[in-house]
């Protein structure tokens, strides 16, 4: 996903293999005002192409504060060894993955996305786009 530099976040997440063992996974989170409801994540593991996931930005916003999600993506805050983290549980037919990221990094990035498109701003943009589409269709 292409995103403006200020709306991309490169970080290392911990893939939890067991309660005692984690594997570092480079990841890139991306947000684009052109796709205002979604967060895109690319995990760079031992493959030629990154593994991509996307989910609602609101899910991540809520997951910074409390457990959220019922489907393929679940997010919750945690404290690990005195550090505030956020855990992502990603479910697929191949299995589930638990990843942890520093809460402060994620929260700072989420704030930047909220400044780019405030809550409710996407809905207003959608209404304007639909009105413009209707106007242009009527004049075609």
One Martini backbone bead per residue (centre of mass of N, CA, C, O) as a GRO file, in nm:
protein
  140
    1UNK     BB    1   0.096   0.036   0.023
    2UNK     BB    2   0.033   0.362  -0.034
    3UNK     BB    3   0.175   0.629   0.167
    4UNK     BB    4   0.223   0.872   0.345
    5UNK     BB    5   0.489   0.909   0.543
    6UNK     BB    6   0.318   1.007   0.804
    7UNK     BB    7   0.123   0.726   0.749
    8UNK     BB    8   0.374   0.556   0.825
    9UNK     BB    9   0.485   0.247   0.999
   10UNK     BB   10   0.788   0.133   1.123
   11UNK     BB   11   0.819  -0.192   1.279
   12UNK     BB   12   0.860  -0.419   1.553
   13UNK     BB   13   0.720  -0.726   1.601
   14UNK     BB   14   0.594  -0.978   1.815
   15UNK     BB   15   0.595  -1.314   1.768
   16UNK     BB   16   0.410  -1.545   1.941
   17UNK     BB   17   0.508  -1.877   2.028
   18UNK     BB   18   0.514  -1.827   2.341
   19UNK     BB   19   0.534  -1.719   2.660
   20UNK     BB   20   0.875  -1.727   2.615
   21UNK     BB   21   0.845  -1.678   2.290
   22UNK     BB   22   0.989  -1.461   2.032
   23UNK     BB   23   0.951  -1.305   1.701
   24UNK     BB   24   1.079  -1.085   1.491
   25UNK     BB   25   0.866  -0.847   1.295
   26UNK     BB   26   0.853  -0.671   1.031
   27UNK     BB   27   0.653  -0.366   0.990
   28UNK     BB   28   0.380  -0.201   0.801
   29UNK     BB   29   0.192   0.079   0.849
   30UNK     BB   30  -0.108   0.197   0.675
   31UNK     BB   31  -0.248   0.520   0.565
   32UNK     BB   32  -0.535   0.651   0.378
   33UNK     BB   33  -0.755   0.895   0.283
   34UNK     BB   34  -0.867   0.707   0.041
   35UNK     BB   35  -0.892   0.482   0.299
   36UNK     BB   36  -1.034   0.579   0.592
   37UNK     BB   37  -1.115   0.286   0.739
   38UNK     BB   38  -0.817   0.172   0.693
   39UNK     BB   39  -0.569  -0.064   0.785
   40UNK     BB   40  -0.239  -0.145   0.686
   41UNK     BB   41  -0.047  -0.458   0.691
   42UNK     BB   42   0.304  -0.545   0.660
   43UNK     BB   43   0.471  -0.850   0.668
   44UNK     BB   44   0.826  -0.932   0.705
   45UNK     BB   45   0.911  -1.230   0.606
   46UNK     BB   46   1.018  -1.540   0.481
   47UNK     BB   47   0.960  -1.377   0.188
   48UNK     BB   48   0.904  -1.214  -0.111
   49UNK     BB   49   0.632  -1.135   0.021
   50UNK     BB   50   0.428  -0.971   0.192
   51UNK     BB   51   0.201  -0.984   0.455
   52UNK     BB   52  -0.141  -0.898   0.432
   53UNK     BB   53  -0.344  -0.665   0.618
   54UNK     BB   54  -0.685  -0.557   0.700
   55UNK     BB   55  -0.851  -0.295   0.898
   56UNK     BB   56  -1.009  -0.113   1.113
   57UNK     BB   57  -0.930   0.172   1.265
   58UNK     BB   58  -1.130   0.154   1.505
   59UNK     BB   59  -1.010  -0.107   1.618
   60UNK     BB   60  -0.738   0.018   1.701
   61UNK     BB   61  -0.838   0.242   1.878
   62UNK     BB   62  -0.984   0.053   2.081
   63UNK     BB   63  -0.734  -0.148   2.135
   64UNK     BB   64  -0.570   0.062   2.306
   65UNK     BB   65  -0.796   0.041   2.557
   66UNK     BB   66  -0.949  -0.235   2.463
   67UNK     BB   67  -1.102  -0.505   2.400
   68UNK     BB   68  -1.135  -0.612   2.049
   69UNK     BB   69  -1.315  -0.809   1.858
   70UNK     BB   70  -1.465  -1.107   1.663
   71UNK     BB   71  -1.289  -1.195   1.434
   72UNK     BB   72  -0.990  -1.198   1.260
   73UNK     BB   73  -0.961  -0.936   1.450
   74UNK     BB   74  -0.775  -0.877   1.753
   75UNK     BB   75  -0.758  -0.628   2.023
   76UNK     BB   76  -0.517  -0.549   2.297
   77UNK     BB   77  -0.414  -0.449   2.590
   78UNK     BB   78  -0.085  -0.454   2.759
   79UNK     BB   79   0.148  -0.590   3.006
   80UNK     BB   80   0.509  -0.627   2.956
   81UNK     BB   81   0.750  -0.596   3.163
   82UNK     BB   82   0.624  -0.289   3.212
   83UNK     BB   83   0.506  -0.274   2.922
   84UNK     BB   84   0.324  -0.120   2.684
   85UNK     BB   85   0.092  -0.300   2.484
   86UNK     BB   86  -0.017  -0.453   2.173
   87UNK     BB   87  -0.248  -0.700   2.072
   88UNK     BB   88  -0.257  -0.919   1.790
   89UNK     BB   89  -0.515  -1.118   1.644
   90UNK     BB   90  -0.474  -1.345   1.373
   91UNK     BB   91  -0.716  -1.504   1.164
   92UNK     BB   92  -0.689  -1.816   0.987
   93UNK     BB   93  -0.696  -2.115   0.826
   94UNK     BB   94  -0.380  -2.160   0.904
   95UNK     BB   95  -0.411  -1.969   1.161
   96UNK     BB   96  -0.278  -1.814   1.446
   97UNK     BB   97  -0.170  -1.477   1.541
   98UNK     BB   98   0.058  -1.327   1.775
   99UNK     BB   99   0.103  -0.975   1.829
  100UNK     BB  100   0.345  -0.728   1.940
  101UNK     BB  101   0.331  -0.377   2.038
  102UNK     BB  102   0.405  -0.067   2.099
  103UNK     BB  103   0.186   0.157   2.223
  104UNK     BB  104   0.319   0.433   2.167
  105UNK     BB  105   0.361   0.400   1.862
  106UNK     BB  106   0.068   0.346   1.785
  107UNK     BB  107  -0.063   0.599   1.910
  108UNK     BB  108   0.093   0.810   1.745
  109UNK     BB  109  -0.005   0.709   1.469
  110UNK     BB  110  -0.309   0.732   1.515
  111UNK     BB  111  -0.307   1.037   1.558
  112UNK     BB  112  -0.221   1.103   1.268
  113UNK     BB  113  -0.471   0.979   1.131
  114UNK     BB  114  -0.678   1.165   1.285
  115UNK     BB  115  -0.570   1.427   1.160
  116UNK     BB  116  -0.618   1.353   0.862
  117UNK     BB  117  -0.891   1.182   0.965
  118UNK     BB  118  -1.141   1.239   1.132
  119UNK     BB  119  -1.388   1.150   1.300
  120UNK     BB  120  -1.636   1.152   1.041
  121UNK     BB  121  -1.479   1.255   0.785
  122UNK     BB  122  -1.534   1.017   0.594
  123UNK     BB  123  -1.840   1.047   0.567
  124UNK     BB  124  -1.835   1.327   0.445
  125UNK     BB  125  -1.664   1.254   0.199
  126UNK     BB  126  -1.866   1.047   0.085
  127UNK     BB  127  -2.100   1.246   0.038
  128UNK     BB  128  -1.949   1.430  -0.158
  129UNK     BB  129  -1.879   1.215  -0.369
  130UNK     BB  130  -2.171   1.136  -0.435
  131UNK     BB  131  -2.264   1.417  -0.526
  132UNK     BB  132  -2.058   1.446  -0.756
  133UNK     BB  133  -2.139   1.196  -0.914
  134UNK     BB  134  -2.431   1.286  -0.964
  135UNK     BB  135  -2.364   1.546  -1.112
  136UNK     BB  136  -2.196   1.420  -1.345
  137UNK     BB  137  -2.415   1.220  -1.443
  138UNK     BB  138  -2.629   1.443  -1.518
  139UNK     BB  139  -2.409   1.586  -1.731
  140UNK     BB  140  -2.357   1.333  -1.944
   0.00000   0.00000   0.00000
